[in-house]
Amino acid sequence: MQNSFDHPTADDDARRKRFELLPDDTKRLMVDHSHKQANLENGPSLYQQMEKETDPQKKEELEKAIAIIEAVKAEGGKAYVVGGYVRDIAMQRMGREVTPDDIDIEVYGVELDRLLSILRSYGAIGEKGKQFEVIKVKVGDEFIDVAVPRTDIKVAPGHKGFKTVPDPFKSIAEASARRDFTVNAMLLDPFTGEIIDKHGGFTDMQFKVLRAVDRNTFPQDPLRPLRAARFAAQLGFEVEEDTIELCRGVTLSELPKERIGEEWMKLFLKSKKPSIGMEVARELGIIEKLHPELRALEGAKQDPGYHPEGDVWTHTKIVVDAAAASVAGKEMTDEEKLVVILGALCHDLGKPYTKAINEEGRITHHGHSEAGIPYAKSLLESMKVPGDILKKVLSIVREHMTVLTTESFSKKALLRFERRLAPATIEELVAVSKADSRADGKLDRDALVAQAAGMKDVNAPPTFIVTGDDLLAIGFTSGKHLGRVKEEVNDAYLDGNIRTKEEAIELAKRLKE
């Protein structure tokens, strides 16, 4: 096959003549731009990326990805790296400090059944994503997503009467048109390092714009408005006007809670300023459609003397940003970080329902901590937040004003407070408190953390002598009475009035009668 570069076409000659007529300064600018674009589009191959990778998990992922890519090549197919990894590599080439996202691979020229057979020898294949023909290959604690291009076939009348089927022989331009945003629609040739951009992703990236690739395919995945909010915060990009209108028109009611929650958790954990994504979510109609608990914060007035920033929504965004900044870069698990960030998100959900005007004409929200608990529970459940995180956040919501209004704790009072706060910790509550407060100096919160840590001696007695399960076992039923008895028995233990579990159970039995 003869290379088309050997014989310039008439169009090539015409472009050359037009170029020659341009002023010298314009020519230099155009050449410089072409050189810069070439440097962006051509860089290290996946092999070179693997050689310089220092993180063991990432290196293992790259090694597994290369093995899969070579196996596909041996089968006569072609594999490209796609999605967020390519976007982040391109951003690195532009000089932005980003850590490349997880590796996704798209395979051309190999039927799906044959691809499945190849991949079985490269690790366990997860079930998740099967409906989209995505094969998940396990690498350590992570997964590499491998897919083939897809196409839609008409199976019934109406705009929903389509079925998505694998189409490994589709063109790159057609296949990449199904992706959400142009910056996510680029492909990386793993052998050469060339980035293939069929939809203007480079240009949008340079202007920090999120633009839908295709108006027709964009609404097919209702998660995309949430992804727009997440990427706006994560990348610091603006959503383009037509894409905003597309997002507003997407129906979100059938989205599984798991998918909604996954996007929110990524937004909170991967963004320096989650408030950007929160505000975009509001603008795109996500808050109104999915989260009435947050919608109620918009326009909910506060006392301007304490909150010159404005309504509860504005205040909450500021607190969430402060909470995210406080956990960034710390040696904490994602779950531990989410307790603090979600605590910040939920801490004032009760304010819209407790607003009052006092005798001095000032706005108050007495009791908003307790009032916010059902709304926090509802919001977290709509995001499918795991139960252990949910319980901690609800404790923080209930107790967040205690740290703001108490100047000091005695040792016994702190033990009681710590017990009441469980399963959340003093450290987690103080982190939210610091994000929420304006450091008025009434309470040295670091001293409080130190005091609590000092009491966690290995020989120190537990603050609980009985639990709810203990009381259920002797005939109690769940409810307020059980809670009051548990509190009273544990207080008696802290006061030294009882010393053993047997004595505690006997006291509980007497209180039950």
XYZ file of C-alpha atoms in Angstrom:
513
model
C 0.000 0.000 0.000
C 1.454 3.337 -1.078
C 1.778 6.002 1.629
C -0.472 8.987 0.934
C 2.289 11.323 2.134
C 4.344 10.479 -0.952
C 2.069 12.442 -3.274
C 0.768 15.869 -2.171
C -2.812 16.479 -3.225
C -4.262 19.589 -4.876
C -5.588 20.660 -1.491
C -2.065 20.406 -0.042
C -0.703 22.627 -2.801
C -3.478 25.195 -2.283
C -2.845 25.335 1.482
C 0.878 25.768 0.889
C 0.279 28.705 -1.491
C -2.065 30.388 1.010
C 0.534 29.930 3.728
C 3.268 31.536 1.609
C 1.138 34.667 1.181
C 0.857 35.227 4.949
C 2.992 37.816 6.822
C 6.176 36.408 8.370
C 4.959 37.022 11.952
C 1.762 35.077 11.267
C 3.763 32.241 9.719
C 5.982 32.032 12.817
C 2.936 31.946 15.119
C 1.320 29.180 13.069
C 4.520 27.111 13.024
C 4.994 27.577 16.783
C 1.403 26.486 17.379
C 1.902 23.411 15.182
C 5.075 22.477 17.075
C 3.325 22.875 20.447
C 0.366 20.799 19.254
C 2.724 18.102 17.953
C 4.499 17.983 21.335
C 1.164 17.561 23.077
C -0.041 14.873 20.712
C 3.200 12.889 20.738
C 4.904 11.834 23.948
C 6.132 8.834 25.909
C 4.679 5.445 25.018
C 2.937 3.304 27.620
C 6.180 1.332 27.919
C 8.104 4.502 28.795
C 5.383 5.506 31.255
C 5.798 2.128 32.966
C 9.580 2.480 33.197
C 9.421 5.806 35.001
C 6.466 4.906 37.271
C 7.507 4.725 40.941
C 4.210 3.736 42.560
C 4.153 -0.104 42.846
C 0.378 -0.408 42.300
C 0.423 1.882 39.237
C 3.458 0.084 37.836
C 1.693 -3.261 38.201
C -1.371 -1.820 36.443
C 0.779 -0.567 33.551
C 2.523 -3.931 33.267
C -0.816 -5.752 33.145
C -2.191 -3.237 30.626
C 0.806 -3.734 28.342
C 0.444 -7.519 28.570
C -3.224 -7.239 27.552
C -2.394 -4.836 24.708
C 0.283 -7.180 23.350
C -2.085 -10.163 23.585
C -4.662 -8.225 21.564
C -2.004 -7.361 18.972
C -1.017 -11.040 18.694
C -4.684 -11.789 17.996
C -4.667 -9.327 15.092
C -6.455 -6.522 16.931
C -5.483 -3.058 18.081
C -5.823 -1.792 21.660
C -5.805 1.863 22.699
C -5.752 3.465 26.111
C -8.843 5.689 26.478
C -10.698 7.901 28.935
C -9.374 9.699 31.989
C -5.847 8.304 31.814
C -5.342 9.848 28.367
C -6.890 13.143 29.480
C -4.558 13.329 32.468
C -1.481 12.438 30.395
C -2.404 15.245 27.975
C -2.812 17.651 30.890
C 0.619 16.653 32.181
C 2.072 17.497 28.776
C 0.434 20.903 29.115
C 2.304 21.410 32.370
C -0.532 20.746 34.822
C 0.198 18.713 37.939
C -2.231 15.796 37.794
C -2.004 12.136 38.730
C -3.187 9.956 35.812
C -6.553 8.296 36.336
C -7.169 4.535 36.174
C -6.267 2.787 32.922
C -9.109 1.958 30.508
C -8.492 0.016 27.309
C -10.613 -0.101 24.145
C -10.051 -2.991 21.731
C -10.664 -2.885 17.984
C -10.729 -5.852 15.609
C -11.375 -8.621 18.166
C -14.820 -10.058 18.862
C -16.049 -9.717 22.446
C -16.236 -13.474 23.125
C -12.666 -13.944 21.936
C -11.536 -10.956 24.009
C -13.154 -12.484 27.099
C -11.251 -15.698 26.453
C -7.953 -13.795 26.168
C -8.520 -11.798 29.338
C -9.349 -14.760 31.552
C -5.658 -15.551 31.708
C -4.869 -12.020 32.980
C -6.873 -11.914 36.190
C -10.331 -12.236 37.636
C -13.092 -10.637 35.594
C -15.532 -8.610 37.676
C -19.265 -8.587 37.037
C -19.690 -4.826 37.328
C -20.222 -3.055 34.041
C -21.284 -6.145 32.116
C -24.356 -4.366 30.736
C -22.013 -1.980 28.916
C -19.704 -4.753 27.628
C -16.984 -3.623 30.043
C -14.646 -6.355 31.287
C -12.931 -5.620 34.601
C -9.499 -7.198 35.028
C -8.287 -7.206 38.618
C -4.827 -5.829 39.397
C -4.023 -5.834 43.109
C -6.754 -3.761 44.744
C -7.751 -2.037 41.486
C -9.256 -2.908 38.106
C -8.382 -2.222 34.485
C -11.525 -1.703 32.391
C -11.372 -3.319 28.944
C -14.115 -2.754 26.381
C -14.882 -2.938 22.679
C -16.654 -0.179 20.721
C -20.450 -0.279 20.816
C -23.261 0.584 18.455
C -27.018 1.067 18.787
C -29.550 -0.983 16.855
C -33.248 -0.137 16.596
C -35.405 -2.790 18.286
C -38.622 -0.878 19.067
C -40.396 2.409 18.290
C -39.546 5.608 20.155
C -36.363 7.284 21.366
C -35.720 4.480 23.869
C -36.225 1.683 21.373
C -32.524 0.959 20.887
C -30.275 -1.864 22.024
C -26.547 -1.406 22.553
C -24.379 -4.173 21.099
C -20.605 -4.704 20.756
C -19.103 -3.517 17.462
C -15.314 -4.101 17.489
C -14.958 -3.094 13.844
C -16.326 0.400 14.260
C -14.078 3.354 13.340
C -12.229 5.272 16.052
C -14.129 8.474 15.201
C -17.500 6.757 15.512
C -16.593 4.847 18.665
C -15.159 7.857 20.493
C -18.256 9.910 19.605
C -20.147 7.848 22.205
C -18.048 9.234 25.068
C -19.310 11.949 27.383
C -16.976 14.943 26.977
C -14.426 15.824 24.322
C -11.593 15.866 26.889
C -12.455 12.233 27.704
C -12.778 11.139 24.064
C -9.068 10.990 23.178
C -7.105 7.786 22.645
C -3.461 6.969 23.369
C -1.518 4.677 21.043
C 0.350 2.577 23.629
C 3.210 1.777 21.268
C 3.992 5.272 19.948
C 2.658 7.590 22.647
C 0.571 9.478 20.075
C -2.701 10.921 21.368
C -5.524 10.643 18.838
C -8.115 13.413 19.129
C -11.110 13.220 16.806
C -13.405 15.693 18.599
C -11.395 18.756 19.624
C -10.546 17.566 23.116
C -7.135 19.269 23.071
C -8.617 22.650 22.270
C -11.297 22.313 24.945
C -8.659 21.224 27.429
C -6.542 24.287 26.691
C -9.585 26.506 27.300
C -10.677 24.439 30.347
C -14.059 23.579 28.855
C -16.303 20.536 29.328
C -18.190 19.971 26.082
C -20.453 17.060 25.136
C -19.069 15.028 22.233
C -22.398 14.160 20.618
C -25.811 15.662 21.382
C -27.615 12.459 20.383
C -25.648 9.945 22.434
C -24.958 12.160 25.470
C -28.371 11.669 27.192
C -28.167 7.872 26.861
C -26.283 7.655 30.155
C -28.169 9.668 32.800
C -25.068 9.740 35.003
C -23.419 12.287 32.719
C -24.767 15.438 34.416
C -23.241 14.200 37.688
C -19.991 13.488 35.861
C -20.075 17.055 34.523
C -20.333 18.361 38.093
C -17.551 16.056 39.242
C -15.144 16.938 36.433
C -15.873 20.647 36.793
C -14.627 20.405 40.388
C -11.876 17.864 39.795
C -10.359 19.573 36.739
C -11.386 23.173 37.381
C -13.207 23.320 34.016
C -16.385 25.169 33.030
C -19.337 23.393 31.443
C -20.081 24.760 27.957
C -23.513 26.369 27.486
C -25.026 23.805 25.089
C -23.798 21.017 27.355
C -25.469 22.698 30.339
C -28.780 22.587 28.466
C -28.225 18.930 27.548
C -27.551 18.069 31.193
C -30.666 19.900 32.374
C -32.771 17.814 29.997
C -31.492 14.432 31.197
C -33.907 12.376 33.318
C -32.212 11.283 36.546
C -35.053 9.471 38.302
C -33.973 5.984 37.215
C -30.346 6.364 38.299
C -29.310 3.730 40.876
C -28.261 5.222 44.214
C -24.920 3.412 43.937
C -23.989 5.298 40.762
C -25.135 8.622 42.206
C -23.061 8.036 45.329
C -19.959 6.960 43.422
C -19.862 10.247 41.511
C -20.408 12.347 44.632
C -17.707 10.496 46.565
C -15.242 10.964 43.680
C -16.164 14.653 43.580
C -15.494 15.068 47.311
C -12.257 13.062 47.329
C -10.656 14.208 44.065
C -11.413 17.943 44.147
C -9.482 20.718 45.832
C -12.726 22.713 45.921
C -15.770 20.423 45.954
C -17.942 23.543 46.143
C -17.350 24.040 42.402
C -19.022 20.715 41.692
C -21.780 21.414 44.217
C -22.604 24.681 42.475
C -22.494 23.082 39.014
C -24.799 20.336 40.313
C -27.214 23.063 41.391
C -26.966 24.814 38.026
C -27.584 21.559 36.118
C -30.707 20.749 38.128
C -29.163 17.784 39.944
C -29.751 19.205 43.427
C -33.381 19.987 42.655
C -34.065 16.577 41.088
C -32.166 14.303 43.465
C -31.356 16.039 46.750
C -34.178 18.092 48.298
C -32.204 18.128 51.569
C -29.565 20.307 49.891
C -32.114 22.253 47.841
C -33.662 23.507 51.098
C -30.380 25.228 52.007
C -30.619 27.627 49.056
C -31.981 30.937 50.273
C -32.149 29.753 53.911
C -31.143 32.919 55.752
C -28.664 33.124 58.640
C -27.717 35.876 61.070
C -25.367 38.115 59.041
C -23.445 38.940 62.203
C -22.295 35.343 62.450
C -22.553 34.473 58.769
C -21.713 37.403 56.497
C -21.097 34.904 53.669
C -24.851 34.534 53.114
C -27.369 31.694 53.135
C -26.907 28.159 54.487
C -26.064 26.809 51.015
C -23.178 29.249 50.625
C -21.989 28.524 54.167
C -22.128 24.772 53.562
C -20.020 25.055 50.395
C -17.373 27.004 52.297
C -17.317 24.452 55.125
C -17.074 21.514 52.694
C -14.090 23.156 50.962
C -12.417 23.723 54.326
C -13.065 20.109 55.351
C -11.668 18.775 52.060
C -8.547 20.943 52.463
C -8.074 19.716 56.044
C -7.883 16.041 55.018
C -6.012 16.502 51.711
C -2.625 14.831 51.689
C -3.057 13.266 55.117
C -2.429 9.606 55.838
C -6.105 8.749 56.093
C -8.244 6.206 54.305
C -10.870 7.465 51.878
C -13.512 6.381 54.384
C -11.935 8.499 57.132
C -11.766 11.510 54.820
C -15.385 11.066 53.791
C -16.550 11.115 57.426
C -15.125 14.636 57.768
C -16.287 15.933 54.374
C -19.783 14.455 54.640
C -20.000 15.742 58.207
C -19.342 19.203 56.802
C -21.922 18.679 54.047
C -24.660 17.603 56.476
C -23.915 19.637 59.605
C -26.495 22.399 59.030
C -29.245 20.510 57.182
C -31.614 21.272 60.054
C -31.340 25.048 59.782
C -34.115 25.630 57.209
C -36.584 24.028 59.662
C -35.512 25.788 62.868
C -35.244 29.424 61.838
C -36.642 31.919 64.363
C -36.244 35.603 65.225
C -35.260 36.381 68.821
C -36.227 39.414 70.921
C -33.268 41.331 69.549
C -34.447 40.757 65.989
C -31.618 38.327 65.192
C -31.992 35.044 63.302
C -31.518 31.916 65.398
C -31.560 28.171 64.638
C -31.882 26.594 68.088
C -32.089 22.813 67.915
C -30.910 22.591 64.316
C -28.375 19.871 65.141
C -31.032 17.391 66.284
C -33.484 18.565 63.617
C -30.912 17.897 60.895
C -30.466 14.199 61.659
C -33.387 12.811 59.568
C -32.411 15.040 56.630
C -28.773 13.955 56.877
C -29.852 10.318 56.971
C -32.089 10.792 53.940
C -29.350 12.589 51.964
C -26.667 10.013 52.776
C -28.998 7.138 51.919
C -29.757 8.771 48.554
C -25.997 8.569 47.914
C -25.811 4.959 49.184
C -23.179 5.941 51.770
C -21.949 2.834 53.671
C -23.577 2.299 57.065
C -20.440 2.732 59.162
C -19.757 6.142 57.593
C -23.423 7.136 57.843
C -23.572 6.420 61.588
C -20.466 8.512 62.236
C -21.766 11.437 60.205
C -25.115 11.405 62.017
C -23.280 11.533 65.368
C -21.241 14.496 64.139
C -24.390 16.303 62.955
C -26.027 15.765 66.344
C -23.016 16.933 68.361
C -21.348 19.535 66.151
C -22.582 22.481 68.195
C -21.261 20.988 71.448
C -17.662 21.636 70.489
C -18.506 25.145 69.298
C -20.283 26.154 72.512
C -18.354 24.363 75.277
C -15.222 26.072 76.564
C -13.777 23.100 78.442
C -14.532 19.549 79.547
C -13.706 17.796 82.803
C -12.201 14.366 82.350
C -15.452 12.643 83.305
C -17.531 14.951 81.111
C -15.240 14.299 78.167
C -15.562 10.551 78.676
C -19.325 10.877 78.669
C -19.233 13.096 75.596
C -16.932 10.700 73.779
C -19.281 7.856 74.568
C -22.272 9.851 73.295
C -20.372 10.739 70.132
C -19.505 7.137 69.269
C -19.001 5.693 66.704
C -17.562 9.049 65.559
C -14.386 10.220 67.274
C -13.363 13.474 68.924
C -10.781 13.942 66.147
C -13.420 13.630 63.418
C -15.830 15.987 65.173
C -13.100 18.559 65.796
C -12.082 18.430 62.118
C -15.649 19.347 61.123
C -15.837 21.938 63.896
C -12.674 23.645 62.676
C -14.041 23.777 59.148
C -17.323 25.188 60.456
C -16.019 27.758 62.908
C -14.263 31.073 62.439
C -11.757 30.199 65.179
C -13.289 32.547 67.727
C -10.783 31.373 70.342
C -13.355 30.242 72.933
C -12.133 26.668 72.782
C -8.698 25.267 72.050
C -9.861 22.370 69.922
C -6.368 20.957 69.473
C -6.112 20.789 73.263
C -9.398 18.891 73.317
C -8.040 16.335 70.857
C -4.867 16.008 72.920
C -6.897 15.558 76.110
C -9.001 12.827 74.504
C -5.894 11.114 73.097
C -4.243 11.210 76.516
C -7.123 9.230 78.000
C -6.765 6.436 75.470
C -4.307 4.563 77.668
C -4.070 0.843 76.989
C -4.910 0.217 80.649
C -7.825 2.659 80.734
C -11.254 1.100 81.345
C -13.771 1.237 78.502
C -16.330 4.024 78.618
C -19.106 1.483 77.881
C -19.958 -1.324 80.326
C -23.181 -2.297 78.518
C -24.304 -1.960 74.933
C -27.694 -1.911 73.288
C -27.237 -5.561 72.321
C -26.683 -6.444 75.997
C -29.995 -4.843 76.911
C -31.861 -6.458 74.024
C -30.574 -9.816 75.264
C -32.303 -9.338 78.641
C -35.660 -8.383 77.204
C -35.472 -4.705 76.291
C -36.997 -3.512 73.032
C -35.432 -0.919 70.775
C -36.447 2.626 71.575
C -35.906 5.637 73.779
C -36.296 3.655 77.030
C -33.436 1.355 76.051
C -31.282 4.372 75.244
C -32.009 6.055 78.570
C -31.232 2.888 80.580
C -28.018 2.291 78.652
C -26.949 5.882 79.354
C -27.816 5.616 83.055
C -25.976 2.307 83.543
C -22.875 3.547 81.764
C -22.938 6.780 83.787
C -23.078 4.709 86.979
C -20.033 2.821 85.747
C -18.102 6.036 85.063
C -19.071 7.357 88.512
C -17.688 4.192 90.129
C -21.046 3.056 91.508
C -20.747 -0.259 89.666
C -17.572 -2.049 88.647
C -18.437 -5.230 86.751
C -20.565 -6.311 83.800
C -22.703 -8.450 86.135
C -23.466 -5.435 88.342
C -24.316 -3.419 85.238
C -26.783 -6.050 83.996
C -28.431 -6.237 87.416
C -28.845 -2.446 87.475
C -30.320 -2.537 83.987
C -32.843 -5.174 85.062
C -33.935 -3.022 88.006
C -34.306 0.019 85.758
C -36.338 -2.018 83.284
C -39.067 -2.705 85.811
